[in-house]
Tab-separated table of C-alpha atoms and ligand atoms in Angstrom:
chain	number	residue	atom	x	y	z
A	258	MET	CA	35.734	17.093	2.009
A	259	GLU	CA	33.070	18.815	3.550
A	260	LYS	CA	29.792	17.259	3.072
A	261	GLU	CA	26.924	18.415	1.612
A	262	ILE	CA	23.797	19.789	3.713
A	263	ARG	CA	20.441	18.839	2.659
A	264	ASP	CA	17.591	21.715	3.356
A	265	VAL	CA	14.802	18.807	3.865
A	266	VAL	CA	15.338	15.461	4.964
A	267	ILE	CA	12.424	13.054	5.065
A	268	ILE	CA	12.690	9.689	7.185
A	269	GLY	CA	9.856	7.350	5.731
A	270	THR	CA	7.879	6.625	2.795
A	271	GLY	CA	4.790	6.309	3.758
A	272	PRO	CA	1.444	8.702	2.620
A	273	ALA	CA	3.041	11.799	4.873
A	274	GLY	CA	6.361	11.341	3.924
A	275	TYR	CA	5.436	11.298	0.372
A	276	THR	CA	3.015	14.299	0.392
A	277	ALA	CA	6.047	16.362	2.572
A	278	ALA	CA	8.088	15.275	-0.290
A	279	ILE	CA	5.818	16.319	-2.719
A	280	TYR	CA	5.510	19.983	-0.568
A	281	SER	CA	8.953	20.536	-0.831
A	282	GLY	CA	9.676	19.290	-3.682
A	283	ARG	CA	7.178	22.224	-5.545
A	284	ALA	CA	8.862	24.538	-3.076
A	285	ASN	CA	11.927	24.171	-5.132
A	286	LEU	CA	13.773	22.692	-1.936
A	287	LYS	CA	15.314	19.331	-3.480
A	288	PRO	CA	14.558	17.336	-0.506
A	289	LEU	CA	15.954	13.772	0.139
A	290	ILE	CA	14.101	10.980	1.070
A	291	ILE	CA	15.145	8.062	3.022
A	292	GLU	CA	12.603	4.862	1.101
A	293	GLY	CA	13.844	2.641	4.162
A	294	HIS	CA	13.867	-1.202	3.140
A	295	GLN	CA	10.243	-1.714	2.853
A	296	PRO	CA	9.230	1.522	0.774
A	297	GLY	CA	5.197	2.276	1.142
A	298	GLY	CA	4.728	1.716	4.675
A	299	GLN	CA	1.428	0.147	6.124
A	300	LEU	CA	-0.409	0.636	2.708
A	301	MET	CA	1.870	-1.857	0.877
A	302	ILE	CA	-0.255	-4.936	2.908
A	303	THR	CA	-4.045	-3.417	2.522
A	304	THR	CA	-6.036	-4.374	0.313
A	305	ASP	CA	-8.784	-1.841	-1.322
A	306	ILE	CA	-8.774	0.844	-0.186
A	307	GLU	CA	-12.814	2.574	-0.612
A	308	ASN	CA	-11.788	5.617	1.934
A	309	PHE	CA	-9.438	7.708	0.016
A	310	PRO	CA	-10.750	10.715	-1.565
A	311	GLY	CA	-10.813	10.987	-5.340
A	312	PHE	CA	-10.929	7.082	-6.168
A	313	PRO	CA	-14.542	6.361	-6.069
A	314	GLU	CA	-14.099	2.867	-7.458
A	315	GLY	CA	-10.984	2.158	-3.947
A	316	ILE	CA	-7.989	1.892	-4.960
A	317	PRO	CA	-4.974	-0.968	-3.388
A	318	GLY	CA	-3.028	-0.323	-1.163
A	319	PRO	CA	0.675	-0.696	-3.227
A	320	GLU	CA	-0.920	1.376	-5.807
A	321	LEU	CA	-2.251	3.975	-3.907
A	322	MET	CA	1.322	4.209	-2.800
A	323	SER	CA	3.248	3.750	-6.348
A	324	ARG	CA	0.762	6.873	-7.255
A	325	MET	CA	2.557	8.204	-4.723
A	326	ARG	CA	5.516	7.919	-5.230
A	327	LYS	CA	5.681	9.083	-8.972
A	328	GLN	CA	4.184	12.057	-8.095
A	329	ALA	CA	6.866	13.167	-5.767
A	330	GLU	CA	9.527	11.724	-8.891
A	331	ARG	CA	8.471	14.979	-10.808
A	332	PHE	CA	9.363	17.577	-8.115
A	333	ASN	CA	12.758	16.934	-8.349
A	334	VAL	CA	13.263	14.331	-5.704
A	335	ASP	CA	16.519	12.528	-4.303
A	336	PHE	CA	15.296	9.078	-3.154
A	337	ILE	CA	18.007	6.505	-1.516
A	338	PHE	CA	16.863	3.000	-0.526
A	339	GLY	CA	18.327	2.837	2.890
A	340	SER	CA	17.351	3.112	6.739
A	341	VAL	CA	18.801	5.435	9.141
A	342	ALA	CA	20.864	3.595	12.081
A	343	GLU	CA	21.721	6.551	13.808
A	344	ALA	CA	20.385	10.420	14.408
A	345	ASP	CA	21.493	12.813	15.990
A	346	VAL	CA	19.049	16.103	16.734
A	347	SER	CA	21.232	17.747	19.676
A	348	ARG	CA	23.083	19.578	16.712
A	349	SER	CA	22.456	21.794	13.993
A	350	PRO	CA	22.487	20.740	10.645
A	351	PHE	CA	21.107	17.117	12.017
A	352	GLY	CA	23.256	14.070	11.342
A	353	LEU	CA	22.404	11.372	10.135
A	354	THR	CA	23.999	7.509	9.979
A	355	LEU	CA	22.777	5.135	7.164
A	356	ASP	CA	23.277	1.284	7.744
A	357	ASP	CA	25.154	1.550	4.962
A	358	GLY	CA	27.682	3.973	6.841
A	359	ARG	CA	26.909	6.898	4.491
A	360	ASP	CA	26.445	10.204	6.808
A	361	ILE	CA	23.847	13.216	5.542
A	362	LEU	CA	23.301	16.478	7.090
A	363	ALA	CA	19.743	18.014	7.274
A	364	ARG	CA	19.023	21.334	8.083
A	365	THR	CA	15.197	20.764	8.686
A	366	LEU	CA	14.105	17.041	9.526
A	367	ILE	CA	10.638	15.550	8.952
A	368	ILE	CA	9.739	12.113	10.692
A	369	ALA	CA	7.877	9.998	9.042
A	370	THR	CA	8.169	6.823	10.195
A	371	GLY	CA	4.684	5.177	11.147
A	372	ALA	CA	4.158	2.619	13.289
A	373	ASN	CA	2.949	-0.920	13.540
A	374	ALA	CA	0.151	-2.729	15.227
A	375	LYS	CA	1.591	-4.890	17.136
A	376	TRP	CA	0.307	-8.622	16.047
A	377	LEU	CA	0.033	-12.427	18.307
A	378	GLY	CA	2.364	-13.865	16.313
A	379	ILE	CA	0.506	-16.854	15.598
A	380	GLU	CA	1.073	-18.257	11.957
A	381	SER	CA	-2.458	-18.825	11.716
A	382	GLU	CA	-2.500	-14.847	12.579
A	383	GLY	CA	-0.080	-14.317	9.084
A	384	LEU	CA	-1.435	-16.811	7.526
A	385	TYR	CA	-5.303	-15.363	7.273
A	386	ARG	CA	-3.934	-11.474	7.472
A	387	GLY	CA	-6.260	-9.611	4.325
A	388	ARG	CA	-8.657	-12.479	4.783
A	389	GLY	CA	-10.139	-11.893	7.542
A	390	VAL	CA	-7.293	-10.988	9.895
A	391	SER	CA	-7.420	-7.105	10.466
A	392	ALA	CA	-5.458	-4.682	12.704
A	393	CYS	CA	-7.450	-1.227	11.305
A	394	ALA	CA	-11.940	-1.465	11.473
A	395	THR	CA	-11.437	1.686	9.681
A	396	CYS	CA	-9.807	-0.137	6.993
A	397	ASP	CA	-11.910	-3.564	6.685
A	398	GLY	CA	-15.062	-2.999	8.642
A	399	PHE	CA	-16.745	-2.421	5.723
A	400	PHE	CA	-16.181	-6.535	4.519
A	401	PHE	CA	-17.748	-7.398	7.803
A	402	ARG	CA	-21.902	-6.560	7.083
A	403	ASN	CA	-23.421	-8.984	8.604
A	404	CYS	CA	-20.839	-11.096	10.171
A	405	ARG	CA	-19.736	-12.495	13.693
A	406	VAL	CA	-16.105	-11.066	14.548
A	407	PHE	CA	-13.839	-10.456	17.184
A	408	VAL	CA	-11.815	-7.991	18.362
A	409	VAL	CA	-8.878	-8.858	20.605
A	410	GLY	CA	-7.861	-6.235	23.255
A	411	GLY	CA	-8.586	-4.479	26.407
A	412	GLY	CA	-7.612	-0.542	25.617
A	413	ASP	CA	-8.937	2.219	23.638
A	414	THR	CA	-7.942	1.103	20.683
A	415	ALA	CA	-9.852	-2.237	20.889
A	416	MET	CA	-13.263	-0.899	22.321
A	417	GLU	CA	-13.166	1.939	19.793
A	418	GLU	CA	-12.355	-0.757	16.849
A	419	ALA	CA	-15.855	-2.835	18.348
A	420	LEU	CA	-17.855	-0.266	18.238
A	421	TYR	CA	-17.160	0.781	14.843
A	422	LEU	CA	-17.427	-2.627	13.957
A	423	THR	CA	-21.205	-2.469	15.244
A	424	LYS	CA	-21.729	-0.642	12.293
A	425	PHE	CA	-21.611	-3.291	10.148
A	426	ALA	CA	-21.522	-6.975	12.032
A	427	SER	CA	-23.899	-8.699	13.350
A	428	GLU	CA	-22.186	-9.212	16.584
A	429	VAL	CA	-18.914	-8.478	17.844
A	430	VAL	CA	-17.107	-10.555	20.721
A	431	LEU	CA	-14.364	-8.270	22.660
A	432	VAL	CA	-11.789	-11.214	23.839
A	433	HIS	CA	-9.502	-9.773	26.689
A	434	ARG	CA	-6.695	-11.701	28.726
A	435	ARG	CA	-7.830	-10.150	31.877
A	436	GLU	CA	-10.655	-9.483	33.975
A	437	GLU	CA	-10.530	-5.673	33.794
A	438	PHE	CA	-10.069	-3.540	30.562
A	439	ARG	CA	-7.927	-1.673	30.595
A	440	ALA	CA	-9.357	0.800	28.999
A	441	SER	CA	-11.023	4.370	30.107
A	442	LYS	CA	-13.708	3.970	31.677
A	443	ILE	CA	-16.269	6.507	29.488
A	444	MET	CA	-15.152	4.076	26.512
A	445	SER	CA	-15.530	0.695	28.407
A	446	LEU	CA	-18.984	1.836	29.210
A	447	ARG	CA	-20.170	2.605	25.788
A	448	ALA	CA	-18.809	-0.755	24.436
A	449	LYS	CA	-20.604	-2.496	27.745
A	450	LYS	CA	-23.851	-0.685	26.950
A	451	ASN	CA	-24.048	-1.961	23.055
A	452	PRO	CA	-25.974	-4.997	22.294
A	453	LYS	CA	-24.454	-5.936	19.555
A	454	ILE	CA	-20.998	-6.066	21.603
A	455	LYS	CA	-20.263	-9.325	23.960
A	456	THR	CA	-17.343	-9.967	25.955
A	457	MET	CA	-15.160	-12.633	26.388
A	458	LEU	CA	-13.001	-12.262	29.411
A	459	ASN	CA	-9.746	-14.131	30.627
A	460	GLU	CA	-9.230	-15.252	27.181
A	461	VAL	CA	-5.882	-15.388	25.013
A	462	VAL	CA	-6.254	-16.626	21.168
A	463	ASP	CA	-4.704	-19.880	20.814
A	464	GLU	CA	-5.702	-20.496	17.104
A	465	ILE	CA	-7.099	-18.664	13.741
A	466	LEU	CA	-9.042	-20.953	12.522
A	467	GLY	CA	-10.083	-21.319	8.421
A	468	ASP	CA	-10.740	-22.967	5.107
A	469	GLY	CA	-7.383	-22.327	3.497
A	470	THR	CA	-9.259	-18.560	1.953
A	471	LYS	CA	-10.715	-16.754	4.740
A	472	VAL	CA	-11.391	-17.243	8.345
A	473	THR	CA	-14.345	-19.674	9.733
A	474	GLY	CA	-13.952	-19.042	13.306
A	475	ILE	CA	-11.528	-18.275	16.610
A	476	ARG	CA	-10.041	-21.038	19.041
A	477	LEU	CA	-9.807	-19.957	22.666
A	478	LYS	CA	-7.923	-20.682	25.691
A	479	ASN	CA	-9.505	-19.713	29.065
A	480	VAL	CA	-6.360	-18.433	31.303
A	481	LYS	CA	-7.674	-19.508	34.846
A	482	SER	CA	-8.773	-23.334	33.536
A	483	GLY	CA	-6.852	-24.225	30.292
A	484	GLU	CA	-10.374	-24.625	28.735
A	485	LEU	CA	-10.137	-24.426	24.778
A	486	ILE	CA	-13.315	-23.806	22.618
A	487	GLU	CA	-13.748	-23.334	19.139
A	488	HIS	CA	-16.492	-20.636	17.938
A	489	ALA	CA	-17.232	-19.516	14.786
A	490	CYS	CA	-16.486	-16.098	13.238
A	491	ASP	CA	-15.836	-14.009	9.663
A	492	GLY	CA	-13.365	-11.953	11.017
A	493	VAL	CA	-10.817	-11.385	14.023
A	494	PHE	CA	-9.459	-7.485	14.419
A	495	MET	CA	-6.758	-7.540	16.586
A	496	ALA	CA	-6.565	-4.262	18.938
A	497	ILE	CA	-3.466	-5.136	21.107
A	498	GLY	CA	-1.687	-2.131	20.352
A	499	HIS	CA	0.445	-0.348	17.631
A	500	GLU	CA	4.145	0.117	17.888
A	501	PRO	CA	5.570	3.500	17.008
A	502	ASN	CA	8.948	3.562	14.591
A	503	ALA	CA	10.080	6.333	16.802
A	504	THR	CA	13.167	4.160	18.337
A	505	LEU	CA	15.834	6.524	16.990
A	506	PHE	CA	14.644	9.245	18.366
A	507	LYS	CA	14.707	8.176	22.248
A	508	GLY	CA	16.236	10.565	24.831
A	509	GLN	CA	16.281	13.411	21.878
A	510	LEU	CA	12.977	14.287	21.189
A	511	ASP	CA	10.420	14.532	23.453
A	512	MET	CA	7.296	11.643	23.119
A	513	ASP	CA	4.392	9.460	25.398
A	514	ASP	CA	4.186	7.307	27.403
A	515	TYR	CA	3.775	5.223	24.481
A	516	GLY	CA	6.816	6.638	22.917
A	517	TYR	CA	4.636	8.749	20.460
A	518	ILE	CA	6.826	11.736	19.149
A	519	LEU	CA	4.528	14.513	20.480
A	520	THR	CA	4.317	17.499	18.593
A	521	LYS	CA	3.204	21.023	19.271
A	522	ALA	CA	-0.831	22.340	18.868
A	523	HIS	CA	-1.536	23.184	15.541
A	524	SER	CA	1.542	22.414	14.619
A	525	THR	CA	4.265	18.986	13.349
A	526	GLU	CA	6.999	20.623	15.214
A	527	THR	CA	8.600	18.871	17.955
A	528	SER	CA	10.361	19.310	20.848
A	529	VAL	CA	14.203	20.527	18.699
A	530	THR	CA	13.435	23.690	16.252
A	531	GLY	CA	13.664	22.290	12.311
A	532	VAL	CA	12.514	18.521	13.227
A	533	PHE	CA	9.250	17.963	12.317
A	534	ALA	CA	7.293	14.816	12.721
A	535	CYS	CA	3.817	13.651	10.476
A	536	GLY	CA	1.814	11.050	9.968
A	537	ASP	CA	1.393	7.335	12.620
A	538	VAL	CA	4.636	8.278	14.618
A	539	GLN	CA	2.947	11.217	16.097
A	540	ASP	CA	-0.129	10.211	16.083
A	541	PHE	CA	-2.680	7.639	17.328
A	542	ILE	CA	-5.750	9.165	17.330
A	543	TYR	CA	-6.967	8.750	13.372
A	544	ARG	CA	-3.798	6.321	11.813
A	545	GLN	CA	-5.470	7.003	8.187
A	546	ALA	CA	-4.106	7.214	5.057
A	547	VAL	CA	-5.730	10.496	4.502
A	548	THR	CA	-4.574	12.474	8.109
A	549	ALA	CA	-0.808	11.056	7.845
A	550	VAL	CA	-1.041	13.147	4.320
A	551	GLY	CA	-2.448	16.080	5.932
A	552	THR	CA	0.642	16.548	8.569
A	553	GLY	CA	2.784	15.427	6.309
A	554	CYS	CA	2.070	18.872	4.141
A	555	MET	CA	2.327	20.830	7.154
A	556	SER	CA	5.243	19.464	8.556
A	557	ALA	CA	6.655	20.551	4.469
A	558	VAL	CA	4.980	23.743	4.621
A	559	GLU	CA	6.522	24.444	8.241
A	560	ALA	CA	9.970	22.985	7.679
A	561	GLU	CA	9.710	25.832	4.860
A	562	ARG	CA	8.714	28.539	6.542
A	563	TYR	CA	11.460	27.357	9.090
A	564	LEU	CA	14.174	27.567	6.248
A	565	GLU	CA	13.183	30.717	5.139
A	566	SER	CA	13.606	32.191	9.375
A	567	ILE	CA	17.228	31.468	9.496
A	568	ARG	CA	18.037	32.692	5.767
B	70	NDP	P1	-3.014	-0.165	25.041
B	70	NDP	O1	-1.572	-0.582	25.125
B	70	NDP	O2	-3.584	0.572	25.648
B	70	NDP	O3	-3.961	-2.059	25.032
B	70	NDP	C1	-3.290	-2.256	24.662
B	70	NDP	C2	-4.347	-3.936	25.357
B	70	NDP	O4	-4.022	-5.078	24.505
B	70	NDP	C3	-4.579	-4.832	26.266
B	70	NDP	O5	-5.809	-4.532	27.074
B	70	NDP	C4	-3.081	-5.110	26.294
B	70	NDP	O6	-3.735	-6.149	27.878
B	70	NDP	C5	-4.025	-6.123	25.409
B	70	NDP	N1	-3.001	-7.147	24.867
B	70	NDP	C6	-1.346	-6.147	24.666
B	70	NDP	N2	-0.816	-7.551	23.941
B	70	NDP	C7	-1.336	-8.605	24.291
B	70	NDP	C8	-0.828	-10.012	23.712
B	70	NDP	N3	-0.035	-10.574	23.338
B	70	NDP	N4	-2.266	-10.714	23.407
B	70	NDP	C9	-3.628	-10.192	24.130
B	70	NDP	N5	-4.130	-9.035	24.738
B	70	NDP	C10	-2.903	-8.306	24.544
B	70	NDP	O7	-3.309	-0.004	23.123
B	70	NDP	P2	-4.380	0.939	22.639
B	70	NDP	O8	-3.404	0.909	21.084
B	70	NDP	O9	-5.609	0.441	23.427
B	70	NDP	O10	-4.092	2.404	23.247
B	70	NDP	C11	-2.839	3.123	22.570
B	70	NDP	C12	-3.241	4.950	23.466
B	70	NDP	O11	-4.249	4.923	22.393
B	70	NDP	C13	-3.671	5.009	24.834
B	70	NDP	O12	-2.763	5.794	25.421
B	70	NDP	C14	-5.221	4.803	24.375
B	70	NDP	O13	-6.000	5.101	25.584
B	70	NDP	C15	-4.624	5.863	23.247
B	70	NDP	N6	-6.375	5.925	22.650
B	70	NDP	C16	-6.517	6.551	22.366
B	70	NDP	C17	-8.102	6.799	22.067
B	70	NDP	C18	-9.448	7.861	22.076
B	70	NDP	O14	-8.623	8.193	22.689
B	70	NDP	N7	-10.346	8.115	20.949
B	70	NDP	C19	-8.609	5.467	20.985
B	70	NDP	C20	-7.282	4.192	20.562
B	70	NDP	C21	-6.241	4.813	22.142
B	70	NDP	P3	-3.483	-6.144	28.938
B	70	NDP	O15	-4.780	-4.738	29.471
B	70	NDP	O16	-3.779	-7.559	29.824
B	70	NDP	O17	-2.157	-5.408	28.898
């Protein structure tokens, strides 16, 4: 039996994926969206979102995602629960195989699989996530007004997060496991010059301390002496990198050294014509729901134009 070929297949149901679905649904392209096993993306583990325009009182992350899904449902979008196990974009139509063995063919593919913050993996970090432990200063910094916070990491993200947090916190302590920062000179210098930022080098996090409901401190271990010291604080921000969810396309699409999918300037077009990438899987700079929504819209518009060009 001949397999059905879909005009638009979207992988991922964060803000980028749902926006691409809303736009291509409204354009009558009957998109198919593959939801993954935990639909909604990173915002499902976020508490209040206060910087998404249109919600003056803020909105819980899961509620925002449920509203986006409902909006997509209005426009003839097909949803498939499950994950993509294999992808082949070497020939058109593009081929996808789901983890339950189903095959899907697509004339255009929109990759909106997002990225995940890396975590240390210690138990106390999970226990206090959303209660003092965060991996996004832009999202949660506001809740740490006049507080003492720690930022873990030594790359550009750590510098940027630390600098951003100085707008709210009374003191920001940068904790890095080595002597030298990995961050660019300009960013390290900016952090060094800021009077609110202190640095603790050659230290790793041994434990995040709390009273059962919120973070109250952090225990650091000196990598040279092995000495353990407890420090009082109200928040701990992890800035040890992100992992874009793009391994399916490794070797098939151009990526940067960190595994983010490369897109052309002012576009979401990837190195393969007809394949578009939007949201955090191609954006290591902004990583915001609003920017993901913007690039999701771009992908849908570009996919529609591409389909018109091949008809
Ligand atoms: P990086 O991989 O550059 O840095 C991660 C940092 O976290 C490193 O200092 C690393 O230490 C540390 N680290 C990693 N794992 C652990 C661990 N388990 N325990 C303790 N520390 C750990 O990631 P970034 O997110 O900072 O940056 C990613 C890319 O994005 C870079 O290319 C960066 O330049 C770019 N970027 C650009 C920005 C801009 O232009 N404004 C802003 C933010 C990021 P170690 O150094 O020892 O490996």
